mmCIF file with all atom_site columns, C-alpha atoms in Angstrom:
data_model
loop_
_atom_site.group_PDB
_atom_site.id
_atom_site.type_symbol
_atom_site.label_atom_id
_atom_site.label_alt_id
_atom_site.label_comp_id
_atom_site.label_asym_id
_atom_site.label_entity_id
_atom_site.label_seq_id
_atom_site.pdbx_PDB_ins_code
_atom_site.Cartn_x
_atom_site.Cartn_y
_atom_site.Cartn_z
_atom_site.occupancy
_atom_site.B_iso_or_equiv
_atom_site.pdbx_formal_charge
_atom_site.auth_seq_id
_atom_site.auth_comp_id
_atom_site.auth_asym_id
_atom_site.auth_atom_id
_atom_site.pdbx_PDB_model_num
ATOM 1   C CA . GLY Q 1 1   ? 3.877   -1.666  18.933  1.00 85.00 ? 296 GLY Q CA 1
ATOM 2   C CA . ASN Q 1 2   ? 2.668   0.626   15.948  1.00 89.00 ? 297 ASN Q CA 1
ATOM 3   C CA . SER Q 1 3   ? -0.603  -0.161  14.334  1.00 93.00 ? 298 SER Q CA 1
ATOM 4   C CA . VAL Q 1 4   ? -3.503  1.301   12.261  1.00 95.00 ? 299 VAL Q CA 1
ATOM 5   C CA . THR Q 1 5   ? -7.023  0.224   12.654  1.00 96.00 ? 300 THR Q CA 1
ATOM 6   C CA . GLN Q 1 6   ? -9.635  1.269   10.423  1.00 95.00 ? 301 GLN Q CA 1
ATOM 7   C CA . MET Q 1 7   ? -13.457 0.356   10.273  1.00 91.00 ? 302 MET Q CA 1
ATOM 8   C CA . GLU Q 1 8   ? -14.554 -2.761  8.543   1.00 89.00 ? 303 GLU Q CA 1
ATOM 9   C CA . GLY Q 1 9   ? -16.365 -2.761  5.404   1.00 90.00 ? 304 GLY Q CA 1
ATOM 10  C CA . PRO Q 1 10  ? -18.042 -3.169  3.115   1.00 95.00 ? 305 PRO Q CA 1
ATOM 11  C CA . VAL Q 1 11  ? -19.635 0.106   3.291   1.00 97.00 ? 306 VAL Q CA 1
ATOM 12  C CA . THR Q 1 12  ? -22.649 0.767   0.930   1.00 97.00 ? 307 THR Q CA 1
ATOM 13  C CA . LEU Q 1 13  ? -24.088 4.083   -0.081  1.00 97.00 ? 308 LEU Q CA 1
ATOM 14  C CA . SER Q 1 14  ? -26.501 5.720   -2.390  1.00 97.00 ? 309 SER Q CA 1
ATOM 15  C CA . GLU Q 1 15  ? -25.026 8.205   -4.984  1.00 97.00 ? 310 GLU Q CA 1
ATOM 16  C CA . GLU Q 1 16  ? -24.625 11.587  -3.298  1.00 97.00 ? 311 GLU Q CA 1
ATOM 17  C CA . ALA Q 1 17  ? -24.430 10.166  0.380   1.00 98.00 ? 312 ALA Q CA 1
ATOM 18  C CA . PHE Q 1 18  ? -21.945 11.332  3.047   1.00 98.00 ? 313 PHE Q CA 1
ATOM 19  C CA . LEU Q 1 19  ? -19.087 9.013   3.269   1.00 98.00 ? 314 LEU Q CA 1
ATOM 20  C CA . THR Q 1 20  ? -17.029 8.795   6.566   1.00 98.00 ? 315 THR Q CA 1
ATOM 21  C CA . ILE Q 1 21  ? -14.279 5.825   7.213   1.00 98.00 ? 316 ILE Q CA 1
ATOM 22  C CA . ASN Q 1 22  ? -12.854 5.943   10.341  1.00 97.00 ? 317 ASN Q CA 1
ATOM 23  C CA . CYS Q 1 23  ? -8.942  5.344   11.004  1.00 98.00 ? 318 CYS Q CA 1
ATOM 24  C CA . THR Q 1 24  ? -7.282  5.389   14.443  1.00 97.00 ? 319 THR Q CA 1
ATOM 25  C CA . TYR Q 1 25  ? -3.388  4.765   14.814  1.00 97.00 ? 320 TYR Q CA 1
ATOM 26  C CA . THR Q 1 26  ? -1.061  3.567   17.636  1.00 96.00 ? 321 THR Q CA 1
ATOM 27  C CA . ALA Q 1 27  ? 2.279   5.033   17.471  1.00 93.00 ? 322 ALA Q CA 1
ATOM 28  C CA . THR Q 1 28  ? 5.517   6.216   19.366  1.00 87.00 ? 323 THR Q CA 1
ATOM 29  C CA . GLY Q 1 29  ? 6.689   9.572   17.921  1.00 82.00 ? 324 GLY Q CA 1
ATOM 30  C CA . TYR Q 1 30  ? 4.743   11.624  15.317  1.00 87.00 ? 325 TYR Q CA 1
ATOM 31  C CA . PRO Q 1 31  ? 3.719   9.530   12.167  1.00 94.00 ? 326 PRO Q CA 1
ATOM 32  C CA . SER Q 1 32  ? 2.532   10.999  8.903   1.00 95.00 ? 327 SER Q CA 1
ATOM 33  C CA . LEU Q 1 33  ? -0.705  9.710   8.213   1.00 96.00 ? 328 LEU Q CA 1
ATOM 34  C CA . PHE Q 1 34  ? -2.081  8.916   4.462   1.00 96.00 ? 329 PHE Q CA 1
ATOM 35  C CA . TRP Q 1 35  ? -5.177  7.405   2.817   1.00 98.00 ? 330 TRP Q CA 1
ATOM 36  C CA . TYR Q 1 36  ? -4.819  5.287   -0.394  1.00 97.00 ? 331 TYR Q CA 1
ATOM 37  C CA . VAL Q 1 37  ? -7.483  4.339   -2.923  1.00 98.00 ? 332 VAL Q CA 1
ATOM 38  C CA . GLN Q 1 38  ? -7.638  1.160   -4.844  1.00 96.00 ? 333 GLN Q CA 1
ATOM 39  C CA . TYR Q 1 39  ? -9.712  0.288   -7.577  1.00 95.00 ? 334 TYR Q CA 1
ATOM 40  C CA . PRO Q 1 40  ? -10.243 -3.412  -8.889  1.00 90.00 ? 335 PRO Q CA 1
ATOM 41  C CA . GLY Q 1 41  ? -7.324  -5.035  -10.239 1.00 88.00 ? 336 GLY Q CA 1
ATOM 42  C CA . GLU Q 1 42  ? -4.903  -2.073  -9.635  1.00 92.00 ? 337 GLU Q CA 1
ATOM 43  C CA . GLY Q 1 43  ? -2.287  -0.655  -7.156  1.00 93.00 ? 338 GLY Q CA 1
ATOM 44  C CA . LEU Q 1 44  ? -2.638  1.858   -4.495  1.00 95.00 ? 339 LEU Q CA 1
ATOM 45  C CA . GLN Q 1 45  ? -3.164  5.432   -5.626  1.00 96.00 ? 340 GLN Q CA 1
ATOM 46  C CA . LEU Q 1 46  ? -2.128  8.105   -2.593  1.00 95.00 ? 341 LEU Q CA 1
ATOM 47  C CA . LEU Q 1 47  ? -5.277  10.120  -2.137  1.00 97.00 ? 342 LEU Q CA 1
ATOM 48  C CA . LEU Q 1 48  ? -4.282  12.596  0.432   1.00 97.00 ? 343 LEU Q CA 1
ATOM 49  C CA . LYS Q 1 49  ? -2.208  12.921  3.424   1.00 96.00 ? 344 LYS Q CA 1
ATOM 50  C CA . ALA Q 1 50  ? -1.217  14.908  6.381   1.00 96.00 ? 345 ALA Q CA 1
ATOM 51  C CA . THR Q 1 51  ? 2.163   15.222  8.122   1.00 93.00 ? 346 THR Q CA 1
ATOM 52  C CA . LYS Q 1 52  ? 1.472   17.126  11.520  1.00 92.00 ? 347 LYS Q CA 1
ATOM 53  C CA . ALA Q 1 53  ? -1.018  17.456  14.148  1.00 94.00 ? 348 ALA Q CA 1
ATOM 54  C CA . ASP Q 1 54  ? -4.186  19.387  12.829  1.00 95.00 ? 349 ASP Q CA 1
ATOM 55  C CA . ASP Q 1 55  ? -3.082  19.470  9.290   1.00 96.00 ? 350 ASP Q CA 1
ATOM 56  C CA . LYS Q 1 56  ? -5.993  18.639  6.803   1.00 97.00 ? 351 LYS Q CA 1
ATOM 57  C CA . GLY Q 1 57  ? -5.376  16.644  3.825   1.00 97.00 ? 352 GLY Q CA 1
ATOM 58  C CA . SER Q 1 58  ? -7.545  17.214  0.731   1.00 97.00 ? 353 SER Q CA 1
ATOM 59  C CA . ASN Q 1 59  ? -8.279  15.728  -2.881  1.00 97.00 ? 354 ASN Q CA 1
ATOM 60  C CA . LYS Q 1 60  ? -11.004 15.257  -5.311  1.00 96.00 ? 355 LYS Q CA 1
ATOM 61  C CA . GLY Q 1 61  ? -13.679 16.053  -2.619  1.00 97.00 ? 356 GLY Q CA 1
ATOM 62  C CA . PHE Q 1 62  ? -12.294 13.879  -0.044  1.00 98.00 ? 357 PHE Q CA 1
ATOM 63  C CA . GLU Q 1 63  ? -10.793 15.205  3.268   1.00 98.00 ? 358 GLU Q CA 1
ATOM 64  C CA . ALA Q 1 64  ? -9.097  13.969  6.526   1.00 98.00 ? 359 ALA Q CA 1
ATOM 65  C CA . THR Q 1 65  ? -7.669  16.036  9.386   1.00 98.00 ? 360 THR Q CA 1
ATOM 66  C CA . TYR Q 1 66  ? -5.012  14.460  11.668  1.00 97.00 ? 361 TYR Q CA 1
ATOM 67  C CA . ARG Q 1 67  ? -6.384  14.455  15.190  1.00 97.00 ? 362 ARG Q CA 1
ATOM 68  C CA . LYS Q 1 68  ? -3.352  13.996  17.599  1.00 94.00 ? 363 LYS Q CA 1
ATOM 69  C CA . GLU Q 1 69  ? -5.635  14.106  20.665  1.00 95.00 ? 364 GLU Q CA 1
ATOM 70  C CA . THR Q 1 70  ? -7.876  11.231  19.562  1.00 96.00 ? 365 THR Q CA 1
ATOM 71  C CA . THR Q 1 71  ? -5.119  9.696   17.031  1.00 96.00 ? 366 THR Q CA 1
ATOM 72  C CA . SER Q 1 72  ? -7.236  9.479   14.495  1.00 97.00 ? 367 SER Q CA 1
ATOM 73  C CA . PHE Q 1 73  ? -7.506  10.361  10.710  1.00 98.00 ? 368 PHE Q CA 1
ATOM 74  C CA . HIS Q 1 74  ? -10.907 9.926   9.541   1.00 98.00 ? 369 HIS Q CA 1
ATOM 75  C CA . LEU Q 1 75  ? -11.896 10.215  5.787   1.00 98.00 ? 370 LEU Q CA 1
ATOM 76  C CA . GLU Q 1 76  ? -14.842 11.928  4.723   1.00 98.00 ? 371 GLU Q CA 1
ATOM 77  C CA . LYS Q 1 77  ? -16.485 13.321  1.542   1.00 98.00 ? 372 LYS Q CA 1
ATOM 78  C CA . GLY Q 1 78  ? -19.662 15.127  1.219   1.00 96.00 ? 373 GLY Q CA 1
ATOM 79  C CA . SER Q 1 79  ? -21.235 13.647  -1.660  1.00 96.00 ? 374 SER Q CA 1
ATOM 80  C CA . VAL Q 1 80  ? -20.102 10.505  -3.377  1.00 98.00 ? 375 VAL Q CA 1
ATOM 81  C CA . GLN Q 1 81  ? -20.303 9.131   -6.714  1.00 97.00 ? 376 GLN Q CA 1
ATOM 82  C CA . VAL Q 1 82  ? -20.599 5.767   -8.148  1.00 97.00 ? 377 VAL Q CA 1
ATOM 83  C CA . SER Q 1 83  ? -16.868 6.207   -9.326  1.00 96.00 ? 378 SER Q CA 1
ATOM 84  C CA . ASP Q 1 84  ? -15.889 6.588   -5.832  1.00 97.00 ? 379 ASP Q CA 1
ATOM 85  C CA . SER Q 1 85  ? -16.330 2.650   -5.288  1.00 97.00 ? 380 SER Q CA 1
ATOM 86  C CA . ALA Q 1 86  ? -12.992 1.106   -4.214  1.00 97.00 ? 381 ALA Q CA 1
ATOM 87  C CA . VAL Q 1 87  ? -11.085 -0.124  -1.479  1.00 96.00 ? 382 VAL Q CA 1
ATOM 88  C CA . TYR Q 1 88  ? -9.705  2.663   0.879   1.00 97.00 ? 383 TYR Q CA 1
ATOM 89  C CA . PHE Q 1 89  ? -6.481  2.121   2.980   1.00 97.00 ? 384 PHE Q CA 1
ATOM 90  C CA . CYS Q 1 90  ? -5.311  4.166   6.189   1.00 97.00 ? 385 CYS Q CA 1
ATOM 91  C CA . GLY Q 1 91  ? -1.707  4.168   6.265   1.00 95.00 ? 386 GLY Q CA 1
ATOM 92  C CA . MET Q 1 92  ? 1.059   5.805   8.458   1.00 94.00 ? 387 MET Q CA 1
ATOM 93  C CA . THR Q 1 93  ? 4.799   6.054   8.488   1.00 93.00 ? 388 THR Q CA 1
ATOM 94  C CA . THR Q 1 94  ? 7.076   6.544   11.552  1.00 90.00 ? 389 THR Q CA 1
ATOM 95  C CA . ASP Q 1 95  ? 10.420  6.490   9.725   1.00 84.00 ? 390 ASP Q CA 1
ATOM 96  C CA . SER Q 1 96  ? 12.016  8.879   7.479   1.00 81.00 ? 391 SER Q CA 1
ATOM 97  C CA . TRP Q 1 97  ? 12.432  6.423   4.679   1.00 81.00 ? 392 TRP Q CA 1
ATOM 98  C CA . GLY Q 1 98  ? 8.614   6.383   4.615   1.00 83.00 ? 393 GLY Q CA 1
ATOM 99  C CA . LYS Q 1 99  ? 7.932   2.727   5.109   1.00 87.00 ? 394 LYS Q CA 1
ATOM 100 C CA . LEU Q 1 100 ? 4.104   2.695   5.456   1.00 90.00 ? 395 LEU Q CA 1
ATOM 101 C CA . GLN Q 1 101 ? 1.904   0.434   7.817   1.00 92.00 ? 396 GLN Q CA 1
ATOM 102 C CA . PHE Q 1 102 ? -1.678  0.003   6.754   1.00 93.00 ? 397 PHE Q CA 1
ATOM 103 C CA . GLY Q 1 103 ? -4.947  -0.638  8.079   1.00 94.00 ? 398 GLY Q CA 1
ATOM 104 C CA . ALA Q 1 104 ? -6.906  -3.766  6.637   1.00 94.00 ? 399 ALA Q CA 1
ATOM 105 C CA . GLY Q 1 105 ? -8.761  -1.711  4.351   1.00 95.00 ? 400 GLY Q CA 1
ATOM 106 C CA . THR Q 1 106 ? -12.470 -0.587  3.761   1.00 96.00 ? 401 THR Q CA 1
ATOM 107 C CA . GLN Q 1 107 ? -14.427 -1.448  0.882   1.00 96.00 ? 402 GLN Q CA 1
ATOM 108 C CA . VAL Q 1 108 ? -16.853 1.095   -0.259  1.00 97.00 ? 403 VAL Q CA 1
ATOM 109 C CA . VAL Q 1 109 ? -19.687 0.394   -2.921  1.00 97.00 ? 404 VAL Q CA 1
ATOM 110 C CA . VAL Q 1 110 ? -21.754 3.470   -4.044  1.00 98.00 ? 405 VAL Q CA 1
ATOM 111 C CA . THR Q 1 111 ? -24.829 2.353   -5.836  1.00 97.00 ? 406 THR Q CA 1
ATOM 112 C CA . PRO Q 1 112 ? -26.852 4.663   -8.462  1.00 96.00 ? 407 PRO Q CA 1
ATOM 113 C CA . ASP W 2 1   ? 6.802   10.110  -17.042 1.00 64.00 ? 271 ASP W CA 1
ATOM 114 C CA . GLY W 2 2   ? 8.193   9.002   -13.870 1.00 71.00 ? 272 GLY W CA 1
ATOM 115 C CA . GLY W 2 3   ? 6.663   5.906   -12.107 1.00 93.00 ? 273 GLY W CA 1
ATOM 116 C CA . ILE W 2 4   ? 7.021   2.514   -11.001 1.00 96.00 ? 274 ILE W CA 1
ATOM 117 C CA . THR W 2 5   ? 6.561   -0.333  -13.559 1.00 96.00 ? 275 THR W CA 1
ATOM 118 C CA . GLN W 2 6   ? 5.709   -3.903  -12.324 1.00 97.00 ? 276 GLN W CA 1
ATOM 119 C CA . SER W 2 7   ? 5.937   -7.027  -14.809 1.00 96.00 ? 277 SER W CA 1
ATOM 120 C CA . PRO W 2 8   ? 4.604   -9.169  -15.803 1.00 96.00 ? 278 PRO W CA 1
ATOM 121 C CA . LYS W 2 9   ? 0.753   -8.221  -14.849 1.00 95.00 ? 279 LYS W CA 1
ATOM 122 C CA . TYR W 2 10  ? -0.217  -11.786 -14.801 1.00 96.00 ? 280 TYR W CA 1
ATOM 123 C CA . LEU W 2 11  ? 2.170   -14.710 -13.813 1.00 95.00 ? 281 LEU W CA 1
ATOM 124 C CA . PHE W 2 12  ? 1.181   -18.620 -13.569 1.00 93.00 ? 282 PHE W CA 1
ATOM 125 C CA . ARG W 2 13  ? 3.642   -20.755 -11.505 1.00 90.00 ? 283 ARG W CA 1
ATOM 126 C CA . LYS W 2 14  ? 3.598   -24.397 -11.545 1.00 90.00 ? 284 LYS W CA 1
ATOM 127 C CA . GLU W 2 15  ? 4.403   -26.239 -8.132  1.00 86.00 ? 285 GLU W CA 1
ATOM 128 C CA . GLY W 2 16  ? 7.842   -26.467 -7.356  1.00 86.00 ? 286 GLY W CA 1
ATOM 129 C CA . GLN W 2 17  ? 8.975   -23.547 -9.648  1.00 91.00 ? 287 GLN W CA 1
ATOM 130 C CA . ASN W 2 18  ? 10.804  -20.182 -8.481  1.00 94.00 ? 288 ASN W CA 1
ATOM 131 C CA . VAL W 2 19  ? 9.440   -17.070 -10.323 1.00 95.00 ? 289 VAL W CA 1
ATOM 132 C CA . THR W 2 20  ? 10.468  -13.589 -10.274 1.00 97.00 ? 290 THR W CA 1
ATOM 133 C CA . LEU W 2 21  ? 8.681   -10.571 -10.197 1.00 97.00 ? 291 LEU W CA 1
ATOM 134 C CA . SER W 2 22  ? 10.292  -7.187  -12.034 1.00 98.00 ? 292 SER W CA 1
ATOM 135 C CA . CYS W 2 23  ? 9.820   -3.929  -10.215 1.00 98.00 ? 293 CYS W CA 1
ATOM 136 C CA . GLU W 2 24  ? 11.658  -0.645  -11.640 1.00 98.00 ? 294 GLU W CA 1
ATOM 137 C CA . GLN W 2 25  ? 11.251  2.719   -10.828 1.00 97.00 ? 295 GLN W CA 1
ATOM 138 C CA . ASN W 2 26  ? 12.614  5.982   -12.387 1.00 96.00 ? 296 ASN W CA 1
ATOM 139 C CA . LEU W 2 27  ? 11.960  8.338   -9.487  1.00 94.00 ? 297 LEU W CA 1
ATOM 140 C CA . ASN W 2 28  ? 15.251  8.297   -7.848  1.00 93.00 ? 298 ASN W CA 1
ATOM 141 C CA . HIS W 2 29  ? 13.772  7.058   -4.659  1.00 93.00 ? 299 HIS W CA 1
ATOM 142 C CA . ASP W 2 30  ? 15.968  5.439   -2.207  1.00 93.00 ? 300 ASP W CA 1
ATOM 143 C CA . ALA W 2 31  ? 13.659  3.027   -0.685  1.00 95.00 ? 301 ALA W CA 1
ATOM 144 C CA . MET W 2 32  ? 11.428  0.120   -2.291  1.00 97.00 ? 302 MET W CA 1
ATOM 145 C CA . TYR W 2 33  ? 9.023   -2.112  -0.842  1.00 97.00 ? 303 TYR W CA 1
ATOM 146 C CA . TRP W 2 34  ? 7.097   -5.342  -1.848  1.00 98.00 ? 304 TRP W CA 1
ATOM 147 C CA . TYR W 2 35  ? 3.823   -6.304  -0.444  1.00 97.00 ? 305 TYR W CA 1
ATOM 148 C CA . ARG W 2 36  ? 1.344   -8.891  -0.472  1.00 97.00 ? 306 ARG W CA 1
ATOM 149 C CA . GLN W 2 37  ? -2.399  -8.917  -1.111  1.00 95.00 ? 307 GLN W CA 1
ATOM 150 C CA . ASP W 2 38  ? -4.858  -11.551 -0.341  1.00 92.00 ? 308 ASP W CA 1
ATOM 151 C CA . PRO W 2 39  ? -8.349  -11.379 -1.519  1.00 84.00 ? 309 PRO W CA 1
ATOM 152 C CA . GLY W 2 40  ? -10.518 -9.211  0.615   1.00 78.00 ? 310 GLY W CA 1
ATOM 153 C CA . GLN W 2 41  ? -7.200  -8.729  2.775   1.00 81.00 ? 311 GLN W CA 1
ATOM 154 C CA . GLY W 2 42  ? -5.102  -5.925  3.786   1.00 87.00 ? 312 GLY W CA 1
ATOM 155 C CA . LEU W 2 43  ? -1.139  -5.424  2.615   1.00 92.00 ? 313 LEU W CA 1
ATOM 156 C CA . ARG W 2 44  ? 1.499   -7.511  4.307   1.00 94.00 ? 314 ARG W CA 1
ATOM 157 C CA . LEU W 2 45  ? 5.176   -6.408  3.940   1.00 94.00 ? 315 LEU W CA 1
ATOM 158 C CA . ILE W 2 46  ? 7.305   -9.032  2.644   1.00 97.00 ? 316 ILE W CA 1
ATOM 159 C CA . TYR W 2 47  ? 10.810  -7.029  2.275   1.00 97.00 ? 317 TYR W CA 1
ATOM 160 C CA . TYR W 2 48  ? 11.898  -3.738  1.888   1.00 96.00 ? 318 TYR W CA 1
ATOM 161 C CA . SER W 2 49  ? 15.341  -1.898  0.798   1.00 96.00 ? 319 SER W CA 1
ATOM 162 C CA . GLN W 2 50  ? 16.206  1.356   2.101   1.00 93.00 ? 320 GLN W CA 1
ATOM 163 C CA . ILE W 2 51  ? 19.604  1.487   -0.051  1.00 93.00 ? 321 ILE W CA 1
ATOM 164 C CA . VAL W 2 52  ? 21.624  -0.358  -2.837  1.00 95.00 ? 322 VAL W CA 1
ATOM 165 C CA . ASN W 2 53  ? 22.493  -3.418  -1.997  1.00 96.00 ? 323 ASN W CA 1
ATOM 166 C CA . ASP W 2 54  ? 21.062  -3.686  1.391   1.00 96.00 ? 324 ASP W CA 1
ATOM 167 C CA . PHE W 2 55  ? 17.365  -5.016  2.261   1.00 97.00 ? 325 PHE W CA 1
ATOM 168 C CA . GLN W 2 56  ? 15.536  -6.076  5.322   1.00 96.00 ? 326 GLN W CA 1
ATOM 169 C CA . LYS W 2 57  ? 12.605  -8.730  5.855   1.00 97.00 ? 327 LYS W CA 1
ATOM 170 C CA . GLY W 2 58  ? 9.547   -7.365  6.714   1.00 95.00 ? 328 GLY W CA 1
ATOM 171 C CA . ASP W 2 59  ? 6.325   -9.391  8.251   1.00 92.00 ? 329 ASP W CA 1
ATOM 172 C CA . ILE W 2 60  ? 6.063   -12.391 5.799   1.00 96.00 ? 330 ILE W CA 1
ATOM 173 C CA . ALA W 2 61  ? 9.614   -12.943 4.404   1.00 97.00 ? 331 ALA W CA 1
ATOM 174 C CA . GLU W 2 62  ? 9.502   -16.770 4.607   1.00 96.00 ? 332 GLU W CA 1
ATOM 175 C CA . GLY W 2 63  ? 9.707   -18.284 0.973   1.00 96.00 ? 333 GLY W CA 1
ATOM 176 C CA . TYR W 2 64  ? 10.626  -15.183 -0.705  1.00 97.00 ? 334 TYR W CA 1
ATOM 177 C CA . SER W 2 65  ? 14.056  -13.444 -1.810  1.00 98.00 ? 335 SER W CA 1
ATOM 178 C CA . VAL W 2 66  ? 15.064  -10.232 -2.989  1.00 98.00 ? 336 VAL W CA 1
ATOM 179 C CA . SER W 2 67  ? 18.064  -8.291  -4.297  1.00 98.00 ? 337 SER W CA 1
ATOM 180 C CA . ARG W 2 68  ? 18.978  -4.735  -4.817  1.00 98.00 ? 338 ARG W CA 1
ATOM 181 C CA . GLU W 2 69  ? 21.679  -4.125  -7.061  1.00 97.00 ? 339 GLU W CA 1
ATOM 182 C CA . LYS W 2 70  ? 20.753  -0.894  -8.867  1.00 97.00 ? 340 LYS W CA 1
ATOM 183 C CA . LYS W 2 71  ? 18.567  1.769   -7.154  1.00 96.00 ? 341 LYS W CA 1
ATOM 184 C CA . GLU W 2 72  ? 16.136  1.514   -10.084 1.00 97.00 ? 342 GLU W CA 1
ATOM 185 C CA . SER W 2 73  ? 15.308  -2.415  -9.450  1.00 98.00 ? 343 SER W CA 1
ATOM 186 C CA . PHE W 2 74  ? 13.721  -4.297  -6.948  1.00 98.00 ? 344 PHE W CA 1
ATOM 187 C CA . PRO W 2 75  ? 13.232  -7.859  -7.876  1.00 98.00 ? 345 PRO W CA 1
ATOM 188 C CA . LEU W 2 76  ? 11.232  -10.284 -5.986  1.00 98.00 ? 346 LEU W CA 1
ATOM 189 C CA . THR W 2 77  ? 11.532  -14.196 -6.383  1.00 97.00 ? 347 THR W CA 1
ATOM 190 C CA . VAL W 2 78  ? 8.822   -16.138 -5.191  1.00 96.00 ? 348 VAL W CA 1
ATOM 191 C CA . THR W 2 79  ? 10.597  -19.593 -4.474  1.00 95.00 ? 349 THR W CA 1
ATOM 192 C CA . SER W 2 80  ? 9.419   -23.119 -3.971  1.00 90.00 ? 350 SER W CA 1
ATOM 193 C CA . ALA W 2 81  ? 9.344   -22.788 -0.130  1.00 89.00 ? 351 ALA W CA 1
ATOM 194 C CA . GLN W 2 82  ? 6.760   -20.524 -0.325  1.00 89.00 ? 352 GLN W CA 1
ATOM 195 C CA . LYS W 2 83  ? 3.484   -22.706 -0.027  1.00 87.00 ? 353 LYS W CA 1
ATOM 196 C CA . ASN W 2 84  ? 0.787   -20.510 -0.668  1.00 91.00 ? 354 ASN W CA 1
ATOM 197 C CA . PRO W 2 85  ? 2.395   -18.130 -3.408  1.00 93.00 ? 355 PRO W CA 1
ATOM 198 C CA . THR W 2 86  ? -1.071  -17.284 -5.003  1.00 95.00 ? 356 THR W CA 1
ATOM 199 C CA . ALA W 2 87  ? -1.554  -13.485 -4.335  1.00 96.00 ? 357 ALA W CA 1
ATOM 200 C CA . PHE W 2 88  ? -1.600  -10.208 -5.658  1.00 96.00 ? 358 PHE W CA 1
ATOM 201 C CA . TYR W 2 89  ? 1.855   -8.344  -5.169  1.00 97.00 ? 359 TYR W CA 1
ATOM 202 C CA . LEU W 2 90  ? 2.634   -4.689  -5.190  1.00 97.00 ? 360 LEU W CA 1
ATOM 203 C CA . CYS W 2 91  ? 5.599   -3.081  -5.135  1.00 97.00 ? 361 CYS W CA 1
ATOM 204 C CA . ALA W 2 92  ? 6.178   0.679   -3.909  1.00 96.00 ? 362 ALA W CA 1
ATOM 205 C CA . SER W 2 93  ? 8.945   3.475   -3.467  1.00 95.00 ? 363 SER W CA 1
ATOM 206 C CA . SER W 2 94  ? 9.594   6.273   -1.562  1.00 92.00 ? 364 SER W CA 1
ATOM 207 C CA . ILE W 2 95  ? 11.977  9.027   -0.652  1.00 84.00 ? 365 ILE W CA 1
ATOM 208 C CA . ASN W 2 96  ? 10.772  10.347  2.550   1.00 81.00 ? 366 ASN W CA 1
ATOM 209 C CA . GLU W 2 97  ? 7.721   10.667  5.044   1.00 73.00 ? 367 GLU W CA 1
ATOM 210 C CA . GLY W 2 98  ? 5.773   12.109  2.003   1.00 80.00 ? 368 GLY W CA 1
ATOM 211 C CA . GLY W 2 99  ? 4.105   9.075   0.798   1.00 86.00 ? 369 GLY W CA 1
ATOM 212 C CA . ALA W 2 100 ? 4.994   5.933   -1.202  1.00 91.00 ? 370 ALA W CA 1
ATOM 213 C CA . PHE W 2 101 ? 4.121   5.107   -4.951  1.00 94.00 ? 371 PHE W CA 1
ATOM 214 C CA . PHE W 2 102 ? 2.833   2.130   -6.117  1.00 96.00 ? 372 PHE W CA 1
ATOM 215 C CA . GLY W 2 103 ? 3.011   0.030   -9.268  1.00 96.00 ? 373 GLY W CA 1
ATOM 216 C CA . GLN W 2 104 ? 0.122   -1.584  -10.691 1.00 96.00 ? 374 GLN W CA 1
ATOM 217 C CA . GLY W 2 105 ? 0.871   -5.000  -9.459  1.00 96.00 ? 375 GLY W CA 1
ATOM 218 C CA . THR W 2 106 ? 1.428   -8.480  -10.583 1.00 97.00 ? 376 THR W CA 1
ATOM 219 C CA . ARG W 2 107 ? -1.180  -11.352 -10.002 1.00 96.00 ? 377 ARG W CA 1
ATOM 220 C CA . LEU W 2 108 ? 0.517   -14.791 -9.380  1.00 96.00 ? 378 LEU W CA 1
ATOM 221 C CA . THR W 2 109 ? -1.302  -17.880 -9.748  1.00 95.00 ? 379 THR W CA 1
ATOM 222 C CA . VAL W 2 110 ? -0.301  -21.259 -8.986  1.00 90.00 ? 380 VAL W CA 1
ATOM 223 C CA . VAL W 2 111 ? -1.286  -23.894 -11.624 1.00 87.00 ? 381 VAL W CA 1
#
């Protein structure tokens, strides 16, 4: 069946370090892919998305490229800030309504 | 501003009680969803609805019930049959493959 797998956390980084969070998917058909961010005690916010192969989603310095050949959608940021500390969820949808399936989430902790 | 509103933000339930969590959206989205999040865990789908007066069970529907009488509203009832209801509950809505929008969540605690 369909599934999303992302790297386990926590990921601890110093400010200005490079961040990568791996995400791979298994799906029939051609899913749309997403990264969401969750700050403590809050709901999820859409960070970026890509709807077809080779699309690159970007927002707030974060980027992810939809790689069909490796079924991946890894999240990257070149220089993290303390304010990027949060839980990041990789998600996908394979239906036209947009019902999402998520990975387990990766906690990122950025220290000054 | 368009968005999704969940209420209350915090909710306390006594053993054996039913409680209802509210979710309202003014985004004109057809589909709405309820997810459960346990500490340090991912999101699990409880119920979803793609059209008024119709809804489907998700992965963990036992002990929960929903209704969808209006497009804007998708309340979730946590019944006494749910043995471990303490969790963070998130409501979301979507209109297509472009991504879902989430509310701010309701934290339910059994006392």
